[in-house]
Short mmCIF file of C-alpha atoms and ligand atoms in Angstrom, two decimals:
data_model
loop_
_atom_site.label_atom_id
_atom_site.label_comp_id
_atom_site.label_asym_id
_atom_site.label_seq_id
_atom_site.Cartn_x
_atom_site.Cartn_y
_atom_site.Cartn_z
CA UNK A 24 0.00 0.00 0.00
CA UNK A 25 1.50 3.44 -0.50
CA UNK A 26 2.38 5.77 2.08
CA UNK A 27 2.17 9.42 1.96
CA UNK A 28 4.62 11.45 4.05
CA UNK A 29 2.01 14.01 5.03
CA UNK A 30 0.84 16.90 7.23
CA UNK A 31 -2.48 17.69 7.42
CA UNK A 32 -2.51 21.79 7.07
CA UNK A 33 -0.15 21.56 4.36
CA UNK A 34 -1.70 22.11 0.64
CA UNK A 35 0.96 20.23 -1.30
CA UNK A 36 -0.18 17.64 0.87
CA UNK A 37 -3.71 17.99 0.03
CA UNK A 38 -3.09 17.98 -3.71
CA UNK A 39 -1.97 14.85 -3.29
CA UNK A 40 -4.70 13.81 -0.80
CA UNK A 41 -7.62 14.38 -2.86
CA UNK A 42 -6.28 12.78 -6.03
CA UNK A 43 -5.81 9.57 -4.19
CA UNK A 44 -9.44 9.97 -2.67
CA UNK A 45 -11.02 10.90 -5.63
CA UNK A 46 -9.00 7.89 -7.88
CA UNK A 47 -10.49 5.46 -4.76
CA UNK A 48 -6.49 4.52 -4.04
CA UNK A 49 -6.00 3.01 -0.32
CA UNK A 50 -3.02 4.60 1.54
CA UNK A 51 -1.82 5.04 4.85
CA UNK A 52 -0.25 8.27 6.32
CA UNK A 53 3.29 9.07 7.81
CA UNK A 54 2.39 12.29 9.71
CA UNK A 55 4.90 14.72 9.62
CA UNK A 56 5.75 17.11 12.29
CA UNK A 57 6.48 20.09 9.94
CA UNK A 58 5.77 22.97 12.69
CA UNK A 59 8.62 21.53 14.53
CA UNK A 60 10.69 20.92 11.53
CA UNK A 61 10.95 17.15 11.16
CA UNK A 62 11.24 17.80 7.67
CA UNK A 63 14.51 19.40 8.08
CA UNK A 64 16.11 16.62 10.49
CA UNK A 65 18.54 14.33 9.31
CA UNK A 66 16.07 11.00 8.89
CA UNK A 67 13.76 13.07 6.58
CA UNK A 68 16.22 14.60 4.56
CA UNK A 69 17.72 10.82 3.53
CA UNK A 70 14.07 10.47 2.17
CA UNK A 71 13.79 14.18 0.15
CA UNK A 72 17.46 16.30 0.40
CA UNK A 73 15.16 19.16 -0.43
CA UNK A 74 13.85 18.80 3.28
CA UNK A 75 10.14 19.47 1.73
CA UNK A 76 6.34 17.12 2.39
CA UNK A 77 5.11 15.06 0.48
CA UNK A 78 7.16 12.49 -0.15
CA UNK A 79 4.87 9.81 -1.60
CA UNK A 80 6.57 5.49 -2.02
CA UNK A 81 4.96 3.02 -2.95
CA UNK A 82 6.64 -0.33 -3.01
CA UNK A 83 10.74 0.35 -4.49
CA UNK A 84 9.82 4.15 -5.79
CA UNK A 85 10.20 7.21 -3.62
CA UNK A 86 8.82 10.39 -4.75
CA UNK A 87 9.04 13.91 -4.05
CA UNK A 88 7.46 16.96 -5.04
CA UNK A 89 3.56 16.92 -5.39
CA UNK A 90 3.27 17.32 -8.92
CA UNK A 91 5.01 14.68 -9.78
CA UNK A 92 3.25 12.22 -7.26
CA UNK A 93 0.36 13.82 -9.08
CA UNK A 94 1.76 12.56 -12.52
CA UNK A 95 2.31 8.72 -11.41
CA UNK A 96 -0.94 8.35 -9.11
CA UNK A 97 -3.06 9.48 -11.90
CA UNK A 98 -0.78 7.20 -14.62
CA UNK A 99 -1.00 4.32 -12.41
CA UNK A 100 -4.60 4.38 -10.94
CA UNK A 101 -7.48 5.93 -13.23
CA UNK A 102 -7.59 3.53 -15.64
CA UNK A 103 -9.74 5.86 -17.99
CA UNK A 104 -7.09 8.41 -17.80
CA UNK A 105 -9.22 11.75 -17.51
CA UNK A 106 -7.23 13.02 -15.22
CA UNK A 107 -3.42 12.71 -16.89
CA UNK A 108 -4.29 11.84 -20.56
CA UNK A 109 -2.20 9.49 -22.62
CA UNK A 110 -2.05 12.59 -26.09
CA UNK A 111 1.49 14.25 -25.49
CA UNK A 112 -0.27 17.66 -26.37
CA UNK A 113 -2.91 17.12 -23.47
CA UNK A 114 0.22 16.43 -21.24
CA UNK A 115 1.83 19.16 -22.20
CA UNK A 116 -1.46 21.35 -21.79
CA UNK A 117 -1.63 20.16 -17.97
CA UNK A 118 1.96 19.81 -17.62
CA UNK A 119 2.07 24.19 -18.15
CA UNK A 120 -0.46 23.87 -14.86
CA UNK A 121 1.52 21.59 -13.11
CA UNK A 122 4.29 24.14 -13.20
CA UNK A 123 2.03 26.43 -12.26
CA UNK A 124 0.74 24.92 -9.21
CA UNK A 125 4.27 24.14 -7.88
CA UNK A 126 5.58 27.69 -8.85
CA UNK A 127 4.02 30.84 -9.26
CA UNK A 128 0.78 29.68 -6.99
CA UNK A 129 3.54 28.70 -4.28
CA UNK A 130 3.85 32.20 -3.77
CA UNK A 131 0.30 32.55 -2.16
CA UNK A 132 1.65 29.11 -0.31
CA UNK A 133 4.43 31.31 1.53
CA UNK A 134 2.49 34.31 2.53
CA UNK A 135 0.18 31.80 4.28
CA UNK A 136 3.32 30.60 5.93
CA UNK A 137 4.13 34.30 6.81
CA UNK A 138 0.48 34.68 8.74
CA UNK A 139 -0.04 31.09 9.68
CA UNK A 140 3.53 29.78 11.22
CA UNK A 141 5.06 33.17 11.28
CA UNK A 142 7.70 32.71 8.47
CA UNK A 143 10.61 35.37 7.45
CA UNK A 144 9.61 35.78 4.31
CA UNK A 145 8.87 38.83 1.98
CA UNK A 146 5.05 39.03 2.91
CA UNK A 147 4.10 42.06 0.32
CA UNK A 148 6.26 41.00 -2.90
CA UNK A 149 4.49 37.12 -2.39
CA UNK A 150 0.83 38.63 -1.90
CA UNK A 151 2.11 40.85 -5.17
CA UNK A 152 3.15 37.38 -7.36
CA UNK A 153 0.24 35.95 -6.30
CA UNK A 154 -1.99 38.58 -7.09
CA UNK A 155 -0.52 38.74 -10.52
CA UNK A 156 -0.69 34.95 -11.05
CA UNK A 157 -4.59 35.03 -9.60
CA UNK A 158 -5.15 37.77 -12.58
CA UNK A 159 -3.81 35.18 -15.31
CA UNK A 160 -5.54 32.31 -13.95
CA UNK A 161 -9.02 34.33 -13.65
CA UNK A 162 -8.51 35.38 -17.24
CA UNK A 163 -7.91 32.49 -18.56
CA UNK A 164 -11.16 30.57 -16.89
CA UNK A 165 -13.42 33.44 -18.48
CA UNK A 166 -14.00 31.15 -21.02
CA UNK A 167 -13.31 27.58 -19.46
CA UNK A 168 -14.60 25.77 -16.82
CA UNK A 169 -11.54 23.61 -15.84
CA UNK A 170 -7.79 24.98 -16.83
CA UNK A 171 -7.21 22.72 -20.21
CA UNK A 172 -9.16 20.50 -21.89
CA UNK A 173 -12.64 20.96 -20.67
CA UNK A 174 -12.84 18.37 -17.89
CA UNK A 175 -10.77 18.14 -14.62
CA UNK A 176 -7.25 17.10 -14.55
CA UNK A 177 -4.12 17.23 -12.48
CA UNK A 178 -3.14 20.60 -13.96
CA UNK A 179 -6.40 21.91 -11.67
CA UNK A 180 -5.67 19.64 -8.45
CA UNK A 181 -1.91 20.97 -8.57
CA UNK A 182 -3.18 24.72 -9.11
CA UNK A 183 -6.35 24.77 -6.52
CA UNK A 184 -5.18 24.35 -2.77
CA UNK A 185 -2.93 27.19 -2.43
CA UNK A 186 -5.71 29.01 -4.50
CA UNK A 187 -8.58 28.10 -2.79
CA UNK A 188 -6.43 28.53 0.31
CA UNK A 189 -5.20 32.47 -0.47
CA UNK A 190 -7.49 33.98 1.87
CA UNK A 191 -5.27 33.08 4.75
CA UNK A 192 -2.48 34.89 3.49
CA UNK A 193 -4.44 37.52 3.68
CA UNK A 194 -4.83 37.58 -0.41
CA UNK A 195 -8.19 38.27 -1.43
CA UNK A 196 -9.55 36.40 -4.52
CA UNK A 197 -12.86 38.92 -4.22
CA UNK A 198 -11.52 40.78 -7.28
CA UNK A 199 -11.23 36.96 -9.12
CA UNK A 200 -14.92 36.16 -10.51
CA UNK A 201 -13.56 32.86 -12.22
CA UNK A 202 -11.32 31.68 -9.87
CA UNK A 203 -14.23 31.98 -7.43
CA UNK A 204 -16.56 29.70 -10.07
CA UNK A 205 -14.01 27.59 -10.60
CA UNK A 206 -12.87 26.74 -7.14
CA UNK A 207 -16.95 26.19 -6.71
CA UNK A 208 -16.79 23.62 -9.60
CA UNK A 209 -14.18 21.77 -7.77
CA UNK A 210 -15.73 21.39 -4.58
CA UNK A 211 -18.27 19.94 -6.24
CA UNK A 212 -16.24 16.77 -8.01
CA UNK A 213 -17.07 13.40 -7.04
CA UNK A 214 -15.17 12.31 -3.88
CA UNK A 215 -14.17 15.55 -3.18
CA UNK A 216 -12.39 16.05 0.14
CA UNK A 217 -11.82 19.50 1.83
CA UNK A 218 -8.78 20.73 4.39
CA UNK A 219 -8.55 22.99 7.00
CA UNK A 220 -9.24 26.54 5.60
CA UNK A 221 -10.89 25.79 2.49
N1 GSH B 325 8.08 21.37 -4.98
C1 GSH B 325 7.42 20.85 -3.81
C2 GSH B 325 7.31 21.93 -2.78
C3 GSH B 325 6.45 21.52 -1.65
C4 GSH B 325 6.54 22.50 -0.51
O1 GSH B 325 6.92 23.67 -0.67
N2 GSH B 325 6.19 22.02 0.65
C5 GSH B 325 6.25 22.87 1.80
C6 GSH B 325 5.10 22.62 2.73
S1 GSH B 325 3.55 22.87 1.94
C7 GSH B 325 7.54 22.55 2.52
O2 GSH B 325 7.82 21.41 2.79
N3 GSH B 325 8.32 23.61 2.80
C8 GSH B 325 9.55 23.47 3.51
C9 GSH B 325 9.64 24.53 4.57
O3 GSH B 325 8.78 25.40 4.64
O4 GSH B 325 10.57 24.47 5.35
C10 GSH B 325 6.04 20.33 -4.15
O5 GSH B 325 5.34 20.98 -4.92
O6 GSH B 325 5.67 19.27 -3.63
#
């Protein structure tokens, strides 16, 4: 059975989280204790040098970073493969999401860090890159309802918990009509699990 290295206020976490739940995938949790840094100690860091959750094994394979667990759990387990499409173009659609999700949209990640666990970080200039990343994204769902291809896929699990999750970095997404639709759409997905704060 796989095992998720996991904390449960963490939204890389959660990405990773509500694909297995919504793929029906049976897992069991490692909890981590990130607010007292057991990510950083010297056991964790054997598993992921970059000293970051997840880290998702199953069986021989480690993993790290949730967009790539996001990439082999939907491969391996949805059969139908909606949510990480066989067509090299499709990948390549998502794949511009996935990058996304684990890049600019981090940026909203760290200012919650800033307000929830009191990080020293630039608070203003990562509300600002968020805010300028929210204004893309919102543009480009005025005339989609899911980021590529017109159904769900991993580029929108990788992009939505630190979206959905802005408001606690004290980013509002009031001036983000389609973000706000769209984050609505996804709460409403089949076996659709929530997190603290969203
Ligand atoms: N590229 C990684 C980054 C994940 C990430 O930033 N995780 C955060 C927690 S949500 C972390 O472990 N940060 C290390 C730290 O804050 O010390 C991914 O997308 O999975």
């Amino acid at each position: 059975m796989p095992t998720l290295y996991d904390f449960e206020l963490s939204g890389s976490c959660y990405k990773v989280r509500l694909l297995l739940n919504i793929l029906g995938v049976d897992y069991s949790k490692h909890g981590v204790d990130f607010v007292n840094k057991e990510h950083k100690n010297a056991e964790y860091v054997k598993l992921n040098p970059f000293g970051e959750i997840p880290i998702y094994e199953e069986g021989d394979l480690r993993l790290r970073d949730a967009q790539a667990i996001l990439i082999y759990v939907a491969g391996k387990y949805d059969p139908a493969r909606t949510w990480w499409p066989t067509d090299p173009a499709a990948q390549a659609r998502i794949a511009q999401w996935l990058s996304t999700g684990g890049n600019e949209i981090m940026s909203a990640a760290g200012a919650r860090l800033v307000k929830i666990l009191n990080y020293d970080l630039n608070l203003p200039a990562l509300q600002a890159r968020a805010n300028a990343t929210f204004k893309i994204l919102d543009a480009h769902l005025a005339n989609r309802q899911w980021v590529e291809l017109g159904h769900p896929t991993i580029g929108d699990i990788a992009c939505f918990p630190y979206t959905a999750l802005a408001g606690e970095g004290e980013i509002s997404l009031e001036p983000y009509p389609n973000i706000r639709a769209w984050i609505g759409r996804m709460k409403q997905l089949p076996r659709f699990i929530t997190m603290p704060g969203i």
